[in-house]
Tab-separated table of C-alpha atoms in Angstrom:
chain	number	residue	atom	x	y	z
A	215	UNK	CA	4.827	11.856	-27.339
A	216	UNK	CA	8.570	11.404	-27.749
A	217	UNK	CA	8.259	10.422	-31.452
A	218	UNK	CA	5.902	13.336	-32.148
A	219	UNK	CA	8.239	15.730	-30.411
A	220	UNK	CA	11.193	14.405	-32.363
A	221	UNK	CA	9.401	14.764	-35.717
A	222	UNK	CA	8.243	18.320	-34.969
A	223	UNK	CA	11.715	19.462	-33.860
A	224	UNK	CA	13.314	17.725	-36.853
A	225	UNK	CA	10.910	19.388	-39.319
A	226	UNK	CA	11.464	22.803	-37.768
A	227	UNK	CA	15.251	22.400	-37.985
A	228	UNK	CA	15.027	21.263	-41.591
A	229	UNK	CA	13.017	24.384	-42.478
A	230	UNK	CA	15.671	26.554	-40.761
A	231	UNK	CA	18.499	24.756	-42.623
A	232	UNK	CA	16.790	25.196	-46.004
A	233	UNK	CA	15.824	28.834	-45.336
A	234	UNK	CA	19.318	29.954	-44.286
A	235	UNK	CA	21.291	27.486	-46.427
A	236	UNK	CA	23.149	25.955	-43.437
A	237	UNK	CA	25.205	22.771	-43.137
A	238	UNK	CA	22.343	20.234	-42.769
A	239	UNK	CA	24.509	17.253	-41.871
A	240	UNK	CA	26.209	18.933	-38.897
A	241	UNK	CA	23.129	20.617	-37.438
A	242	UNK	CA	20.699	17.687	-37.797
A	243	UNK	CA	23.210	15.194	-36.430
A	244	UNK	CA	23.785	17.325	-33.298
A	245	UNK	CA	20.039	17.777	-32.825
A	246	UNK	CA	19.534	14.014	-33.062
A	247	UNK	CA	22.048	13.316	-30.286
A	248	UNK	CA	20.550	15.992	-28.071
A	249	UNK	CA	17.109	14.477	-28.462
A	250	UNK	CA	18.461	10.952	-27.802
A	251	UNK	CA	20.130	12.184	-24.615
A	252	UNK	CA	16.920	13.920	-23.469
A	253	UNK	CA	14.911	10.839	-24.245
A	254	UNK	CA	17.326	8.661	-22.260
A	255	UNK	CA	17.053	10.981	-19.257
A	256	UNK	CA	13.277	10.907	-19.374
A	257	UNK	CA	13.229	7.115	-19.633
A	258	UNK	CA	15.581	6.945	-16.655
A	259	UNK	CA	13.252	9.138	-14.618
A	260	UNK	CA	10.280	6.940	-15.520
A	261	UNK	CA	12.141	3.745	-14.570
A	262	UNK	CA	13.214	5.330	-11.259
A	263	UNK	CA	9.601	6.297	-10.605
A	264	UNK	CA	8.415	2.782	-11.329
A	265	UNK	CA	11.080	1.392	-8.997
A	266	UNK	CA	9.996	3.759	-6.190
A	267	UNK	CA	6.342	2.747	-6.707
A	268	UNK	CA	7.366	-0.942	-6.563
A	269	UNK	CA	9.250	-0.420	-3.272
A	270	UNK	CA	6.321	1.518	-1.818
A	271	UNK	CA	3.924	-1.242	-2.889
A	272	UNK	CA	6.121	-3.900	-1.238
A	273	UNK	CA	6.240	-1.921	1.995
A	274	UNK	CA	2.441	-1.545	1.935
A	275	UNK	CA	2.093	-5.344	1.537
A	276	UNK	CA	4.507	-5.864	4.415
A	277	UNK	CA	2.567	-3.410	6.618
A	278	UNK	CA	-0.694	-5.120	5.735
A	279	UNK	CA	0.724	-8.509	6.745
A	280	UNK	CA	2.002	-7.104	10.043
A	281	UNK	CA	-1.392	-5.577	10.745
A	282	UNK	CA	-3.104	-8.892	10.007
A	283	UNK	CA	-0.680	-10.689	12.327
A	284	UNK	CA	-1.434	-8.068	14.999
A	285	UNK	CA	-5.197	-8.484	14.569
A	286	UNK	CA	-4.948	-12.272	14.721
A	287	UNK	CA	-2.637	-12.222	17.731
A	288	UNK	CA	-4.514	-9.515	19.633
A	289	UNK	CA	-7.870	-11.220	18.957
A	290	UNK	CA	-6.418	-14.395	20.441
A	291	UNK	CA	-5.120	-12.431	23.437
A	292	UNK	CA	-8.607	-11.027	24.055
A	293	UNK	CA	-10.721	-14.099	23.298
A	294	UNK	CA	-8.784	-16.536	25.452
A	295	UNK	CA	-9.238	-14.790	28.827
A	296	UNK	CA	-12.827	-13.808	27.995
A	297	UNK	CA	-13.719	-17.421	27.204
A	298	UNK	CA	-11.949	-18.530	30.384
A	299	UNK	CA	-13.842	-15.990	32.516
A	300	UNK	CA	-17.141	-16.989	30.948
A	301	UNK	CA	-16.449	-20.674	31.753
A	302	UNK	CA	-15.598	-19.910	35.379
A	303	UNK	CA	-18.712	-17.721	35.827
A	304	UNK	CA	-20.935	-20.434	34.398
A	305	UNK	CA	-19.306	-22.912	36.772
A	306	UNK	CA	-20.106	-20.622	39.736
A	307	UNK	CA	-23.697	-20.161	38.647
A	308	UNK	CA	-24.460	-23.853	38.061
A	309	UNK	CA	-22.591	-25.609	40.848
A	310	UNK	CA	-22.153	-25.358	44.597
A	311	UNK	CA	-18.426	-25.166	45.188
A	312	UNK	CA	-16.392	-25.571	48.352
A	313	UNK	CA	-14.623	-22.462	49.598
A	314	UNK	CA	-11.176	-23.767	48.689
A	315	UNK	CA	-12.305	-24.480	45.130
A	316	UNK	CA	-13.965	-21.116	44.891
A	317	UNK	CA	-10.720	-19.395	45.874
A	318	UNK	CA	-8.824	-21.415	43.222
A	319	UNK	CA	-11.266	-20.347	40.501
A	320	UNK	CA	-11.156	-16.745	41.709
A	321	UNK	CA	-7.360	-16.761	41.326
A	322	UNK	CA	-7.774	-17.958	37.731
A	323	UNK	CA	-10.300	-15.179	37.099
A	324	UNK	CA	-7.989	-12.545	38.585
A	325	UNK	CA	-5.235	-13.789	36.332
A	326	UNK	CA	-7.476	-13.529	33.245
A	327	UNK	CA	-8.746	-10.033	34.144
A	328	UNK	CA	-5.160	-8.892	34.603
A	329	UNK	CA	-4.296	-10.291	31.197
A	330	UNK	CA	-7.165	-8.326	29.661
A	331	UNK	CA	-6.175	-5.213	31.554
A	332	UNK	CA	-2.564	-5.483	30.356
A	333	UNK	CA	-3.654	-5.746	26.721
A	334	UNK	CA	-5.972	-2.745	27.015
A	335	UNK	CA	-3.242	-0.737	28.735
A	336	UNK	CA	-0.828	-1.540	25.899
A	337	UNK	CA	-3.240	-0.064	23.372
A	338	UNK	CA	-3.870	3.013	25.535
A	339	UNK	CA	-0.172	3.565	26.111
A	340	UNK	CA	0.539	3.124	22.416
A	341	UNK	CA	-1.932	5.907	21.613
A	342	UNK	CA	-0.374	8.055	24.299
A	343	UNK	CA	3.202	7.476	23.116
A	344	UNK	CA	2.346	8.221	19.476
A	345	UNK	CA	0.674	11.502	20.405
A	346	UNK	CA	3.144	14.218	19.352
A	347	UNK	CA	1.834	16.461	22.160
A	348	UNK	CA	2.486	13.862	24.864
A	349	UNK	CA	3.298	15.376	28.278
A	350	UNK	CA	5.209	12.795	30.273
A	351	UNK	CA	5.188	13.153	34.076
A	352	UNK	CA	8.962	13.390	34.487
A	353	UNK	CA	10.387	13.567	37.988
A	354	UNK	CA	13.945	13.316	39.305
A	355	UNK	CA	14.122	9.709	40.481
A	356	UNK	CA	16.846	7.274	41.517
A	357	UNK	CA	16.746	4.745	38.649
A	358	UNK	CA	18.350	1.985	40.778
A	359	UNK	CA	15.650	2.439	43.395
A	360	UNK	CA	12.921	2.434	40.734
A	361	UNK	CA	14.084	-0.930	39.414
A	362	UNK	CA	14.297	-2.330	42.958
A	363	UNK	CA	10.764	-1.120	43.782
A	364	UNK	CA	9.419	-2.655	40.615
A	365	UNK	CA	10.823	-6.114	41.490
A	366	UNK	CA	9.579	-5.829	45.088
A	367	UNK	CA	6.064	-4.625	44.198
A	368	UNK	CA	5.277	-6.966	41.298
A	369	UNK	CA	6.116	-10.532	42.468
A	370	UNK	CA	2.978	-11.806	40.632
A	371	UNK	CA	4.838	-11.209	37.359
A	372	UNK	CA	7.529	-13.726	38.285
A	373	UNK	CA	5.411	-16.791	39.020
A	374	UNK	CA	6.895	-18.628	36.046
A	375	UNK	CA	10.512	-18.095	37.062
A	376	UNK	CA	12.813	-15.807	38.982
A	377	UNK	CA	14.322	-12.330	38.500
A	378	UNK	CA	17.899	-11.530	39.564
A	379	UNK	CA	18.920	-7.891	40.041
A	380	UNK	CA	22.506	-6.706	40.312
A	381	UNK	CA	23.797	-3.150	40.252
A	382	UNK	CA	27.357	-1.855	40.274
A	383	UNK	CA	25.921	1.619	40.752
A	384	UNK	CA	24.597	2.674	44.149
A	385	UNK	CA	22.319	5.417	42.809
A	386	UNK	CA	21.666	7.270	39.560
A	387	UNK	CA	19.215	10.160	39.475
A	388	UNK	CA	17.562	11.169	36.198
A	389	UNK	CA	14.253	12.480	34.892
A	390	UNK	CA	11.838	9.504	34.753
A	391	UNK	CA	8.135	9.012	34.116
A	392	UNK	CA	7.585	6.341	36.800
A	393	UNK	CA	4.487	4.803	35.159
A	394	UNK	CA	6.054	4.513	31.725
A	395	UNK	CA	9.349	3.184	33.030
A	396	UNK	CA	7.484	0.531	35.040
A	397	UNK	CA	5.703	-0.532	31.861
A	398	UNK	CA	9.080	-0.765	30.099
A	399	UNK	CA	10.418	-3.097	32.767
A	400	UNK	CA	7.197	-5.109	32.851
A	401	UNK	CA	7.280	-5.742	29.106
A	402	UNK	CA	10.941	-6.804	29.042
A	403	UNK	CA	10.711	-9.028	32.124
A	404	UNK	CA	7.459	-10.773	31.119
A	405	UNK	CA	8.812	-11.324	27.589
A	406	UNK	CA	11.750	-13.131	29.168
A	407	UNK	CA	9.304	-15.619	30.688
A	408	UNK	CA	6.733	-15.820	27.879
A	409	UNK	CA	9.261	-16.570	25.158
A	410	UNK	CA	11.151	-19.140	27.202
A	411	UNK	CA	11.108	-22.922	27.050
A	412	UNK	CA	13.742	-23.535	29.741
A	413	UNK	CA	12.861	-25.740	32.706
A	414	UNK	CA	14.027	-22.944	35.034
A	415	UNK	CA	13.205	-19.510	33.607
A	416	UNK	CA	15.533	-16.737	34.663
A	417	UNK	CA	15.623	-13.013	33.870
A	418	UNK	CA	18.665	-11.012	34.985
A	419	UNK	CA	18.763	-7.252	35.345
A	420	UNK	CA	22.277	-5.788	35.595
A	421	UNK	CA	23.160	-2.095	35.883
A	422	UNK	CA	26.662	-0.851	35.084
A	423	UNK	CA	28.486	2.342	34.118
A	424	UNK	CA	30.356	2.233	30.792
A	425	UNK	CA	32.225	5.340	29.664
A	426	UNK	CA	30.007	7.693	31.709
A	427	UNK	CA	26.835	6.088	30.368
A	428	UNK	CA	24.392	4.120	32.479
A	429	UNK	CA	23.783	0.669	30.935
A	430	UNK	CA	20.872	-1.615	31.887
A	431	UNK	CA	21.154	-5.180	30.576
A	432	UNK	CA	18.009	-7.300	30.804
A	433	UNK	CA	18.882	-10.853	29.784
A	434	UNK	CA	17.038	-14.152	29.769
A	435	UNK	CA	17.652	-17.844	29.024
A	436	UNK	CA	14.769	-17.961	26.557
A	437	UNK	CA	14.332	-18.921	22.929
A	438	UNK	CA	16.794	-16.324	21.584
A	439	UNK	CA	16.768	-14.509	18.279
A	440	UNK	CA	18.373	-14.929	14.892
A	441	UNK	CA	20.641	-12.059	13.770
A	442	UNK	CA	18.120	-11.057	11.096
A	443	UNK	CA	15.472	-10.505	13.803
A	444	UNK	CA	17.470	-8.268	16.158
A	445	UNK	CA	16.395	-4.961	14.644
A	446	UNK	CA	12.967	-6.083	13.400
A	447	UNK	CA	11.651	-6.958	16.850
A	448	UNK	CA	11.238	-3.231	17.657
A	449	UNK	CA	8.897	-2.622	14.710
A	450	UNK	CA	5.236	-2.002	15.384
A	451	UNK	CA	3.111	-5.203	15.064
A	452	UNK	CA	6.202	-7.336	14.371
A	453	UNK	CA	6.144	-10.868	15.792
A	454	UNK	CA	8.979	-13.362	15.588
A	455	UNK	CA	7.953	-16.315	13.448
A	456	UNK	CA	4.380	-14.993	13.230
A	457	UNK	CA	3.807	-16.137	16.783
A	458	UNK	CA	0.265	-15.930	18.105
A	459	UNK	CA	1.649	-14.914	21.507
A	460	UNK	CA	1.293	-11.256	22.345
A	461	UNK	CA	0.189	-8.339	20.209
A	462	UNK	CA	3.473	-7.378	18.530
A	463	UNK	CA	3.380	-4.050	20.397
A	464	UNK	CA	5.447	-4.764	23.511
A	465	UNK	CA	8.951	-4.024	22.237
A	466	UNK	CA	7.704	-1.168	20.041
A	467	UNK	CA	6.282	0.459	23.217
A	468	UNK	CA	9.538	-0.267	25.070
A	469	UNK	CA	11.594	1.459	22.352
A	470	UNK	CA	9.221	4.445	22.360
A	471	UNK	CA	9.542	4.809	26.135
A	472	UNK	CA	13.355	4.575	25.955
A	473	UNK	CA	13.445	7.266	23.257
A	474	UNK	CA	11.125	9.474	25.323
A	475	UNK	CA	13.717	9.200	28.145
A	476	UNK	CA	16.477	10.104	25.633
A	477	UNK	CA	18.058	6.679	25.690
A	478	UNK	CA	18.869	3.895	23.227
A	479	UNK	CA	17.898	0.234	23.232
A	480	UNK	CA	19.380	-2.664	21.271
A	481	UNK	CA	18.817	-6.418	21.195
A	482	UNK	CA	21.604	-8.989	21.266
A	483	UNK	CA	21.511	-12.786	20.943
A	484	UNK	CA	23.925	-15.580	20.049
A	485	UNK	CA	21.145	-17.368	18.163
A	486	UNK	CA	18.056	-19.498	18.597
A	487	UNK	CA	17.875	-21.189	21.979
A	488	UNK	CA	20.660	-19.062	23.491
A	489	UNK	CA	18.652	-16.319	25.165
A	490	UNK	CA	18.424	-12.597	24.518
A	491	UNK	CA	19.896	-9.461	26.049
A	492	UNK	CA	18.155	-6.127	25.757
A	493	UNK	CA	20.593	-3.293	26.443
A	494	UNK	CA	19.340	0.142	27.422
A	495	UNK	CA	21.871	3.003	27.449
A	496	UNK	CA	21.376	6.424	29.008
A	497	UNK	CA	24.202	8.781	28.153
A	498	UNK	CA	25.221	11.262	30.836
A	499	UNK	CA	23.820	14.705	30.041
A	500	UNK	CA	24.946	16.489	33.206
């Protein structure tokens, strides 16, 4: 196309030069440079387009891999408790068990049903949070009291370790969706136990005021994160080291809930094996 265009323009200019007896060398030379410049610009546009397509293709591949990791991880999260429940039910149907042993198996079954329920709730909450027309049930609540109630009412989440709560602020009222905020705390606290290989697992929640902003630090003594992972962990479906634990949705949901409450969340870690701190900041809007 470029060559054909060049030849047509060149022939037309030659006809004009011959017809009006003009300076052929000056006119044709200028026309050649103009065409070369135009051609260069078009080639640049094409190369830029190819580069954009390549970047888009790479992102699509990355998204596909994340989705595959999510499917594999989530399938594992569903199949494990289902298989466990099936085994316990078959045991009940085939054998006469003593009451104490029955109660022990029932506790296992309650644990597995809760695990299934948590996974289903994550998917439901994800759909709710990604709905642009979401109507959160905001009420004026004391955030310090909400955190205290969460720790008091959910001791079953802390069987694997302990939670320490410290607040330098007596009370702090803000608009909160209690259910969503409870899910935020649940995800961060349980992550501190799940991704933790310490003999004594500890999650610390500390509330402070820094330059008129409320800061909630949720830290653990778990496996920690590399610097390259600190921002990636909030991406949908992302799992550190392609772990089969979890669904890759927990921290994405946490970030979405924080944004819905007009706050910011960041992750901090000194490296692998040195624990992680998730910092939530609510700037004063009053």
